[in-house]
XYZ file of C-alpha atoms in Angstrom:
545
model
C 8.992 -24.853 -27.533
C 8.434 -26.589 -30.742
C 10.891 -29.192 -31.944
C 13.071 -28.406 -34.755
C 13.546 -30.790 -37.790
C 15.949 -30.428 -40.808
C 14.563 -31.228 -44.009
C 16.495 -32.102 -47.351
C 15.745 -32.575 -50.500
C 18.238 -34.693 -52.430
C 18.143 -33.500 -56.670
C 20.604 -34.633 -58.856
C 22.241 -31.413 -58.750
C 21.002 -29.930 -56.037
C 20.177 -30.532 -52.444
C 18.146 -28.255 -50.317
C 18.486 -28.320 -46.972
C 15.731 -25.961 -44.534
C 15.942 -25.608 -40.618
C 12.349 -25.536 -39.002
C 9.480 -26.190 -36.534
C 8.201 -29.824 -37.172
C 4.610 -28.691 -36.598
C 1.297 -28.811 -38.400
C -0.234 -25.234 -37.605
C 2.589 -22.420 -39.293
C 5.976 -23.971 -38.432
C 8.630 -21.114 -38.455
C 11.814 -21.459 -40.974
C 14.988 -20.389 -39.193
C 16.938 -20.894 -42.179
C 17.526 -22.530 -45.992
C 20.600 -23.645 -48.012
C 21.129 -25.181 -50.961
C 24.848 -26.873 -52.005
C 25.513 -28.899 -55.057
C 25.056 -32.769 -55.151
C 27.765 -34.538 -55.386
C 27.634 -35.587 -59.155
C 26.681 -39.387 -59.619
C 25.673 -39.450 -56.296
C 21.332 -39.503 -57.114
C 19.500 -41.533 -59.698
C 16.158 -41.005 -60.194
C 16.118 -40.189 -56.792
C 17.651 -42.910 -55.582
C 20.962 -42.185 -53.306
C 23.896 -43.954 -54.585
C 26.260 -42.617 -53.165
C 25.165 -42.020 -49.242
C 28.748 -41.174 -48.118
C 29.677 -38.427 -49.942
C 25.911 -36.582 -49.655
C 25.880 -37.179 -45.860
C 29.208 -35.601 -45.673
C 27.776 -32.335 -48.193
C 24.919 -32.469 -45.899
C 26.655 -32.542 -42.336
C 28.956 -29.622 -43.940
C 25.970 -27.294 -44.867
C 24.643 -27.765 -41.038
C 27.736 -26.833 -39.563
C 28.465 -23.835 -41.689
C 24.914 -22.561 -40.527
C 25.443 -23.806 -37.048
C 22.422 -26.183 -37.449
C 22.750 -29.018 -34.512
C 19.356 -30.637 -34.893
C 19.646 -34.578 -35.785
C 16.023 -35.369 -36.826
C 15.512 -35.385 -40.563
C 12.880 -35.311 -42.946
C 13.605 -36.328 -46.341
C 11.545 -35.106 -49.520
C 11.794 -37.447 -51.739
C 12.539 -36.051 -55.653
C 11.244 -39.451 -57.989
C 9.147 -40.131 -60.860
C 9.482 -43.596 -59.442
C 7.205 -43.201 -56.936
C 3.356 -43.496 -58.197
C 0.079 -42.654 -57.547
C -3.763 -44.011 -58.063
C -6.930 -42.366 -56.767
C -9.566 -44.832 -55.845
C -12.899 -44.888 -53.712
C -13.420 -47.075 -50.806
C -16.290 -47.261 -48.121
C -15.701 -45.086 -45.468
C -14.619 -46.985 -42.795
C -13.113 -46.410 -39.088
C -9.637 -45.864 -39.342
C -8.246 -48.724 -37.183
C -9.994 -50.627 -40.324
C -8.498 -47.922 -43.066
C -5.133 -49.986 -44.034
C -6.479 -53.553 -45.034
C -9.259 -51.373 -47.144
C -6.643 -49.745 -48.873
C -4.473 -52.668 -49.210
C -6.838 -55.023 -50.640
C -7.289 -51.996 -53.933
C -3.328 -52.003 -54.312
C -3.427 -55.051 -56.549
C -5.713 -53.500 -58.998
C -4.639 -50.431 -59.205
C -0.395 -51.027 -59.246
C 0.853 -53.876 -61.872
C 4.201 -54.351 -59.745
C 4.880 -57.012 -57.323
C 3.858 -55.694 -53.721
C 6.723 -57.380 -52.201
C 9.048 -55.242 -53.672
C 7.224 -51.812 -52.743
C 5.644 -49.320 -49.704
C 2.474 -48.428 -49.768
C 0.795 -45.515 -48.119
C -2.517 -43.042 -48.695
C -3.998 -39.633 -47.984
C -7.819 -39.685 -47.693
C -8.985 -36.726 -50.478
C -11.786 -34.269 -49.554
C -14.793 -35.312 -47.337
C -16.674 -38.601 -47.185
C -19.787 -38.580 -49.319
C -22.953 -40.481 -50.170
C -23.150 -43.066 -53.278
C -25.910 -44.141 -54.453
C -24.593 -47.798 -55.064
C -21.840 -47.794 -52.523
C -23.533 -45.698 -49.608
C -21.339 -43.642 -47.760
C -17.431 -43.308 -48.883
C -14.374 -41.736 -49.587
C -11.198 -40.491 -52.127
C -8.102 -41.943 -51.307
C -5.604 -41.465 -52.975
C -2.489 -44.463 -52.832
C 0.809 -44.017 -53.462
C 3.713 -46.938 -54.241
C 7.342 -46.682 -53.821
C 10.131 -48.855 -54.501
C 11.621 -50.345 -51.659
C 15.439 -50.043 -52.171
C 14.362 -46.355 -53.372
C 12.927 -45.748 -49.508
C 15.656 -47.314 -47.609
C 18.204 -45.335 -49.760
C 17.079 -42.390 -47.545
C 17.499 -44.207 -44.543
C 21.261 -45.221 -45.469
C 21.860 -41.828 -46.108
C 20.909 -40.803 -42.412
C 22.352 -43.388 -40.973
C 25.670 -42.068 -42.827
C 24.975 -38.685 -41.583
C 24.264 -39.652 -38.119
C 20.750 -38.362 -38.417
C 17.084 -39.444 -36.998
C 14.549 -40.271 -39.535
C 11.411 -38.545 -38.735
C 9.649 -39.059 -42.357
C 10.119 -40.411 -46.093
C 7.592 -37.383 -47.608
C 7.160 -37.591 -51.447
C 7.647 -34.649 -53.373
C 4.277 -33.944 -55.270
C 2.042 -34.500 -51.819
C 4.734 -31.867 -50.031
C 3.846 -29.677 -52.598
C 0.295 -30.054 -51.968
C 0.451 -29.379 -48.200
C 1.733 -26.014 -49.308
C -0.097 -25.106 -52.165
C -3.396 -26.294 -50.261
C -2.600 -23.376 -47.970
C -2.576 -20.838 -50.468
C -5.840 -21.388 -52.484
C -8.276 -20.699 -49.876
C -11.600 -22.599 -50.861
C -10.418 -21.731 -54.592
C -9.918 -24.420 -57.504
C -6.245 -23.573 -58.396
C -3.181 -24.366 -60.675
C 0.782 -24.948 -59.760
C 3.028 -24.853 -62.042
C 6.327 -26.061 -60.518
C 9.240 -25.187 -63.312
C 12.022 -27.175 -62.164
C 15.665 -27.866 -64.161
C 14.660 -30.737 -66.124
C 10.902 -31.517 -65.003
C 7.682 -29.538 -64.086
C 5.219 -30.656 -61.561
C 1.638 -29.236 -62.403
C -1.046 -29.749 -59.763
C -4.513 -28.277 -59.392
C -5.991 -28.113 -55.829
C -8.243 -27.134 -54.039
C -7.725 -26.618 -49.961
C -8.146 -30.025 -48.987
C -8.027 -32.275 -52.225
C -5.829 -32.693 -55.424
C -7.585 -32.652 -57.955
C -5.345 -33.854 -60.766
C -1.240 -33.844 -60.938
C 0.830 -34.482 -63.677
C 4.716 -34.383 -64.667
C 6.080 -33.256 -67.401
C 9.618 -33.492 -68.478
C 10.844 -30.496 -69.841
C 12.058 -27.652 -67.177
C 14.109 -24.630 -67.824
C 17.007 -26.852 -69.412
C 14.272 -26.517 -73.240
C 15.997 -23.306 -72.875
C 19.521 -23.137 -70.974
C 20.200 -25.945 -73.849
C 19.468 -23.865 -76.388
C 21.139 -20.914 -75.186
C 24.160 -23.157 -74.456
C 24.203 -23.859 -78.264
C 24.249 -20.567 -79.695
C 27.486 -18.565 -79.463
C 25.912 -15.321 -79.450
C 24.649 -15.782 -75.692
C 28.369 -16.437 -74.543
C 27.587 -19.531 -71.715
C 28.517 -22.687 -71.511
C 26.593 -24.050 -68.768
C 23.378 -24.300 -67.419
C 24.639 -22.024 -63.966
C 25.312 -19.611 -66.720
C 22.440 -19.540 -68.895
C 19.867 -19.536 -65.926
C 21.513 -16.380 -64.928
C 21.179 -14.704 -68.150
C 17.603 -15.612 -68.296
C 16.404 -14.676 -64.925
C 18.630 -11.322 -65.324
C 17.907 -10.220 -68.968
C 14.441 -10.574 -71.088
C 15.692 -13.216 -73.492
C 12.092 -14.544 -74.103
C 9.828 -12.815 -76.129
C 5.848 -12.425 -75.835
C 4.654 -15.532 -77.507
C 5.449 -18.576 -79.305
C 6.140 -17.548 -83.128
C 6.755 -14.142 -82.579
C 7.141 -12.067 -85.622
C 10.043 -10.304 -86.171
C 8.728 -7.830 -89.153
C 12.682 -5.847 -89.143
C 14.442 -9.096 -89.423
C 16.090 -8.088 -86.493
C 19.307 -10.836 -85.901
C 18.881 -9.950 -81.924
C 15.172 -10.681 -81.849
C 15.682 -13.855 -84.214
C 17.529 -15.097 -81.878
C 15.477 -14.453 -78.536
C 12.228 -16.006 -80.456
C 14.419 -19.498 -81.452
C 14.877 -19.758 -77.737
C 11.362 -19.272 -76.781
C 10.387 -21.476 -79.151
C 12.305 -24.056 -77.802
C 9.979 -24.099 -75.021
C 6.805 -25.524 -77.370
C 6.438 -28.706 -75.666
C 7.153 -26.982 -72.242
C 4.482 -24.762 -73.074
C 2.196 -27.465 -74.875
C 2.024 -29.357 -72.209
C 0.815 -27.613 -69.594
C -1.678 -26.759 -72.017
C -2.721 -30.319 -72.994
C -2.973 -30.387 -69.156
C -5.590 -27.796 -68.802
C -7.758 -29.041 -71.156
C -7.598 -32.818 -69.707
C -8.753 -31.072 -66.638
C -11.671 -28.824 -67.908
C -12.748 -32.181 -70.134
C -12.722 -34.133 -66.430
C -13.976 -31.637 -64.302
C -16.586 -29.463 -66.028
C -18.247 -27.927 -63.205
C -14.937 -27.307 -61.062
C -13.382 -24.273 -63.172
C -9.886 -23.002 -62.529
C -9.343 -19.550 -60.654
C -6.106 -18.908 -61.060
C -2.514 -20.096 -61.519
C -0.073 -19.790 -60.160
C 4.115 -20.097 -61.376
C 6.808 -21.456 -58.764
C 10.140 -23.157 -58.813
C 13.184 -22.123 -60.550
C 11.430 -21.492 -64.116
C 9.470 -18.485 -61.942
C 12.536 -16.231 -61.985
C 12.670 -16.154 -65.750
C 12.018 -13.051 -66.986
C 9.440 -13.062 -69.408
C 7.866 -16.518 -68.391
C 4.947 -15.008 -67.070
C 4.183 -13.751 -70.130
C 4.719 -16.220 -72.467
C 2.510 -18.810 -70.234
C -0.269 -16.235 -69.667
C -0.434 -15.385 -73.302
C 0.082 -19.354 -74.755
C -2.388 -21.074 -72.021
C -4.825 -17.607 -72.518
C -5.025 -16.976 -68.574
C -3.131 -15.192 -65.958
C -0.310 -16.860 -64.815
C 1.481 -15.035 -61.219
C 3.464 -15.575 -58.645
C 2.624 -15.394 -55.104
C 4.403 -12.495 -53.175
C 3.137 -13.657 -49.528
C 3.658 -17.598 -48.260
C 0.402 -18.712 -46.104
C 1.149 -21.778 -43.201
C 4.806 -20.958 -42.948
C 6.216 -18.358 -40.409
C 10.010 -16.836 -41.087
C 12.024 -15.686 -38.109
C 12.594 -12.748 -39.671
C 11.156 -10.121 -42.354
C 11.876 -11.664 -45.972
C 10.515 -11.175 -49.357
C 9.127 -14.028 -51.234
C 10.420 -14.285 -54.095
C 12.033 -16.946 -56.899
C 15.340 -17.718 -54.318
C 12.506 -18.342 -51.366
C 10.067 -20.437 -53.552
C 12.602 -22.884 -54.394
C 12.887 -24.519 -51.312
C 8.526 -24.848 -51.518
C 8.908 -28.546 -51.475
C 10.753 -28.661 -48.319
C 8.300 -26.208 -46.097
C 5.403 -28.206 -47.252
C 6.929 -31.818 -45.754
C 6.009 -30.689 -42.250
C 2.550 -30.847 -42.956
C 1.075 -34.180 -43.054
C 4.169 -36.504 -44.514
C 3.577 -39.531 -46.479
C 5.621 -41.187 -44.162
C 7.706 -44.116 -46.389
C 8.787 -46.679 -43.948
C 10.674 -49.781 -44.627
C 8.770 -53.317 -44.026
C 11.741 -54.495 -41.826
C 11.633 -51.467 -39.633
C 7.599 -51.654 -39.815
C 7.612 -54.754 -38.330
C 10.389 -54.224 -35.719
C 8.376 -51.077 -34.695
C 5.284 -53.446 -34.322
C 6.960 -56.025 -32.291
C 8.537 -53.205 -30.248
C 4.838 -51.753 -29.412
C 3.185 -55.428 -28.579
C 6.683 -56.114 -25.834
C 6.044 -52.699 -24.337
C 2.425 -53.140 -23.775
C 3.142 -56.788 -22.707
C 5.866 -55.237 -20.167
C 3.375 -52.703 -19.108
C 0.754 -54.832 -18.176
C 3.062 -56.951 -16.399
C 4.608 -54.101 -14.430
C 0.744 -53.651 -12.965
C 0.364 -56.966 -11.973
C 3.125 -57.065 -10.031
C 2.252 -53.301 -8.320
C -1.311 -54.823 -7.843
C 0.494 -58.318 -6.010
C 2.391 -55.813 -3.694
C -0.717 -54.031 -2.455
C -2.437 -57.544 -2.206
C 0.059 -59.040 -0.216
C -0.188 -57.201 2.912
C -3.977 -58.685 3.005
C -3.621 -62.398 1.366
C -1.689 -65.334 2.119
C 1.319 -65.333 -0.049
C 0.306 -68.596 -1.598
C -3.262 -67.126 -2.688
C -1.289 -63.984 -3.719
C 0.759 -65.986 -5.728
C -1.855 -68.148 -7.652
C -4.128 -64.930 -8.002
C -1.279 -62.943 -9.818
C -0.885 -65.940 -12.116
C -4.399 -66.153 -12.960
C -4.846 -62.268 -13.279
C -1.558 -62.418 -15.785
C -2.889 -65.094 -18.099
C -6.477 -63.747 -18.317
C -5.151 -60.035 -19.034
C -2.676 -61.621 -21.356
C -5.690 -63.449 -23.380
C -7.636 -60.661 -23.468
C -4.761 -58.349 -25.025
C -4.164 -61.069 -27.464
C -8.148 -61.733 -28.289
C -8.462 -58.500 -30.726
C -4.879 -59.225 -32.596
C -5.906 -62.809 -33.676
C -9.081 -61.501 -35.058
C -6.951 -58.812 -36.626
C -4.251 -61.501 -37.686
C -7.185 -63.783 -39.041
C -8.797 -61.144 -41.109
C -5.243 -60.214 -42.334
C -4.817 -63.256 -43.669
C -7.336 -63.290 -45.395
C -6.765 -60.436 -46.984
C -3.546 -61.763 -47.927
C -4.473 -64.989 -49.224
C -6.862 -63.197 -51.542
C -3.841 -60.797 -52.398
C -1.964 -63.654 -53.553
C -4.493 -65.107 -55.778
C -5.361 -61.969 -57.604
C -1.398 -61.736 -58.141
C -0.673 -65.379 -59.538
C -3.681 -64.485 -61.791
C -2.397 -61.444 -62.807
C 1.415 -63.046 -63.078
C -0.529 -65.311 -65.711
C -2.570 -62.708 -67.738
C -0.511 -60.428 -68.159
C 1.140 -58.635 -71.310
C 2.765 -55.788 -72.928
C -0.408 -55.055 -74.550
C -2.406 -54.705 -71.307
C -0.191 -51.479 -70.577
C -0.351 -50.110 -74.359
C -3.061 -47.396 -73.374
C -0.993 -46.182 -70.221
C 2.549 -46.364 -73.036
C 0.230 -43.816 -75.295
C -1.101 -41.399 -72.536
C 2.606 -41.419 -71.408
C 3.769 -40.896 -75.329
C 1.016 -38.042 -75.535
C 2.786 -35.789 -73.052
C 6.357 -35.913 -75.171
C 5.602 -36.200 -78.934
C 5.002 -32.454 -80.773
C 1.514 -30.983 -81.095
C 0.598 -31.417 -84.146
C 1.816 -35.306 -83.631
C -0.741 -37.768 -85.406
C -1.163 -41.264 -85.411
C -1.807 -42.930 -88.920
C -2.179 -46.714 -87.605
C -0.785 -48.880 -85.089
C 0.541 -52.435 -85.657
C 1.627 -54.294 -81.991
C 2.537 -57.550 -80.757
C 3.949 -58.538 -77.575
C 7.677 -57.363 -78.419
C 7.360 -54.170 -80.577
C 5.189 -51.885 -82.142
C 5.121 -49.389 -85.299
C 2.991 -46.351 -85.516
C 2.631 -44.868 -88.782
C 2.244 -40.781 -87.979
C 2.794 -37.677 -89.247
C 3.547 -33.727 -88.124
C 3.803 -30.598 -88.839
C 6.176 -29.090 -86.758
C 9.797 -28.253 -87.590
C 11.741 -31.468 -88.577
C 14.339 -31.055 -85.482
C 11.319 -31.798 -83.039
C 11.302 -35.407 -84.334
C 14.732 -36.052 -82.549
C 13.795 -34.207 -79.587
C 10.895 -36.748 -79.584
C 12.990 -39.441 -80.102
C 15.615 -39.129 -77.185
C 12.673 -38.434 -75.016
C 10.718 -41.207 -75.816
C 13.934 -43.743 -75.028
C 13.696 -42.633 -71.420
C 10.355 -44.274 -71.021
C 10.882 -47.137 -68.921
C 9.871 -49.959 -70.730
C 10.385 -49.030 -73.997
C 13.576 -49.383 -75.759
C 15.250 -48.861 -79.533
C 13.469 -45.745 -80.501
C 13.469 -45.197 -83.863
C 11.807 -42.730 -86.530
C 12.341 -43.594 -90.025
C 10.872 -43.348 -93.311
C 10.508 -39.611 -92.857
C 9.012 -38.331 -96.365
C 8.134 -34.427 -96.295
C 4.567 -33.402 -98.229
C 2.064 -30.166 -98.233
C -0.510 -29.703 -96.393
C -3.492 -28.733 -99.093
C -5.598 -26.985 -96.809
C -3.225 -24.919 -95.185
C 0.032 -25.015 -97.156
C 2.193 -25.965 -94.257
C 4.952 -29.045 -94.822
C 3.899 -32.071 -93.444
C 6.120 -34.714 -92.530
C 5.098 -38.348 -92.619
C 6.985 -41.111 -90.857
C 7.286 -44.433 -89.092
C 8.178 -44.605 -85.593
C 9.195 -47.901 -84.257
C 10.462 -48.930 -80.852
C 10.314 -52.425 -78.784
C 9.202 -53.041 -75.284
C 11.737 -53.855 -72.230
C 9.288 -54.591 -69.138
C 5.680 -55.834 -68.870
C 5.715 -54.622 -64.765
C 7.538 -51.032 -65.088
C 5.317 -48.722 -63.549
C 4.374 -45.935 -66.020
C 2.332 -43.236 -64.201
C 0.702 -40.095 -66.021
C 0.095 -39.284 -62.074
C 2.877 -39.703 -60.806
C 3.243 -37.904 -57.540
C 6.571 -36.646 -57.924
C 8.589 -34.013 -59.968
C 12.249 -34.437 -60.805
C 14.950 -31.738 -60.532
């Protein structure tokens, strides 16, 4: 019988907890949950507060009369990044110091301070410079973020199995769906979507994007005539009544108040919508020859009614979502639908986990393998003295196990030092390229990663005039044409970027457009940097609740 494995999902107002086979080849769900996260308790996925989840947690389980201990945790963080790369396809006892020796190029952090693992992408191939290699793709992930998780099972008196990440979990399980197709996800969370494109054994491109169904629970929370006053509330009335309308700027020829009001809130969605669209075209622009065959809507945002629609209709292709779930089993007749699709993340951790683990439990681990094998071939000796005796003098015997102990020992040890020698190497090369990065580098370094991570926030029609930088601020000069309200929306989200800080848009000054007749607004927007070494990742692997 397969073993059984509970795995949870930690948001920061929701946890999800599913009971199932921990196996590769269609593990069967016995059951899902979700219960609300204790508030404060997660930031940016990081637990906080490990007592009160574990408790949530070990409550759920005993409600459902779930007694497995092992855990798998899906990790819900824009703090954990990504980077594709190409290295020469090696054996894969040699696969780890290859990948290792990229990680200082490719993540400006200091490696001390994070975990490091990879998925190979696709098939190994022929270069005509490099000969034959391979797509990896490497992911980073703050330490104290990792060992968060393991606090939090050690709280609930649970066995770590896996650390998983959420955008490769929802790989696994899209990857099973498309077949040998080239296909979107759209992953409409609260407060974040998680777009992917696949195929059935690589990703092909992921991005987040922060706006989720909140663009319009918020909106409806603001207007009286909807009657909520919370998202709970909102969500309902949008999954159970057609609030949205057809298309972006709608027309509304009657004047009708009822329909004027259904259009505002679907036109709250624009840089939901504008996104994903900016998205699509990156893609076609990158991969010309690999066309998309369909896409496909999950997550919370798929149970709005209307919101296949609107996306079909704004991105100008059909947008569905699945009705039958390949790879996973259920132990009993269910329909998939929006309630079932939420907990995607969760049935696709089985799979092939990235598998966080802390350095200090790495290296226990490692010293617990090298004293067992030590043990073991000490224990063979000493079964191989026994039989000897009965035909040797015990002084011979004696001298002979001796001898046959050191040499085996020497020649267990021979292929770690050569390991241990190239190691260091590595390392000592690691450490120069960091002290020269330590010394060249700068806020500007970073500015075109700051403006591909702008890109995905700012409005549409958003244009940049000029730039002036330096290593503590910088002003844009831009200008818009979208309504004036979007320029504070822009503002508040461009203050969560990581290492920016004082956000500010001023000098507004409102003119017409004299090709089109549209008002234009022209503005300054200012804002100073925090961090040279934040991580900002357009590819990050992970969507936020």
């Amino acid at each position: 019988m397969a073993k059984k494995v509970v795995v949870v999902r930690v948001g920061e107002k929701i946890t999800q907890i599913v009971h199932m086979e921990n196996v590769a080849n269609n593990p069967t769900v016995f059951g899902c949950v979700r219960v609300p996260t204790p508030e404060g308790s997660v930031s940016e996925g990081m637990i906080i507060n490990e007592v009160e989840i574990a408790k949530r947690i070990e409550k759920a389980c005993l409600e459902k009369g779930i007694h497995t201990k092992d855990v798998i945790f899906t990790v819900a963080s824009a703090k954990i990044a990504s980077r594709e790369t190409v290295i020469p396809a090696v054996a894969k006892n040699k696969m780890d110091a290859v990948v290792m020796a990229k990680v200082a190029d490719l993540f400006p952090v200091d490696v001390d301070k994070y975990i490091f693992t990879y998925k190979v992408q696709g098939s190994d191939y022929q270069d005509k410079d490099q000969g034959k290699v391979r797509n990896v793709r490497i992911f980073a992930a703050p330490s104290d973020l990792i060992e968060s998780y393991y606090k939090l099972a050690e709280e609930a008196e649970m066995n770590v199995i896996s650390v998983e990440g959420d955008g490769n979990s929802i790989f696994q399980i899209m990857s099973r769906q498309v077949k040998n197709s080239v296909s979107m996800c759209i992953q409409i969370n609260r407060d974040s979507t998680l777009v992917n494109v696949v195929t059935s054994n690589e990703m092909l491109l992921q991005r987040v994007i922060p706006y989720g169904v909140s663009v319009f629970t918020d909106a409806m929370i603001q207007e009286p005539v909807f009657g909520v006053d919370d998202y709970e509330k909102a969500y309902k009335v949008l999954s159970s009544q057609r609030v949205l309308v057809h298309s972006m700027n709608a027309a509304n020829p009657s004047g009708d108040f009822s329909t004027a009001k259904r259009i505002e809130i679907t036109n709250n969605g624009e840089y939901l919508v504008s996104n994903i669209a900016r998205v699509i075209e990156y893609y076609n622009s990158k991969y010309k020859d690999r066309e998309i065959q369909n896409v496909i809507c999950v997550g919370v945002g798929c149970s709005i009614a209307g919101i296949h629609e609107l996306l079909s209709s704004e991105l100008s292709v059909e947008v569905t979502t699945p009705t039958e779930l390949e790879g996973v089993r259920f132990n009993k007749k269910i329909v998939i639908d929006a309630a079932i699709l939420q907990y995607l993340n969760c049935f696709g951790s089985v799979f092939s986990p990235l598998n966080f683990v802390p350095k200090s439990m790495a290296l226990r681990n490692a010293r617990k393998g090298s004293l067992t094998g030590a043990l073991a071939i000490f224990a063979g000796l000493v079964l191989v003295s026994l039989v000897l005796s009965g035909f040797s003098i015990i002084e011979l015997m004696t001298a002979s196990s001796n001898h046959d102990e050191l040499q085996a020992r020497k020649n267990a040890l021979a292929p770690v030092e050569d390991q241990y020698n190239e190691l260091t190497d590595v390392e000592n090369q690691y450490n120069i390229m960091s002290n020269i990065k330590t010394y060249t580098n700068s806020n500007n370094n970073h500015f075109h990663e700051l403006i591909d991570k702008l890109s995905e926030m700012v409005p549409k029609s958003f244009k940049i005039q000029s730039i002036q930088s330096d290593e503590d601020a910088v002003t844009m000069s831009a200008s818009c044409n979208d309504r004036l309200s979007s320029l504070s929306l822009t503002q508040i989200q461009m203050n969560k970027v990581d290492n920016i800080k004082d956000v500010t848009i001023k000098e507004v000054a409102e003119t017409e457009d004299e090709n089109t007749g549209r008002r234009q607004y022209n503005y300054t927007l200012t804002f100073k940097y925090k961090n040279v070494n934040a991580i900002t990742d357009t590819n990050a692997s992970q969507g936020v609740q």
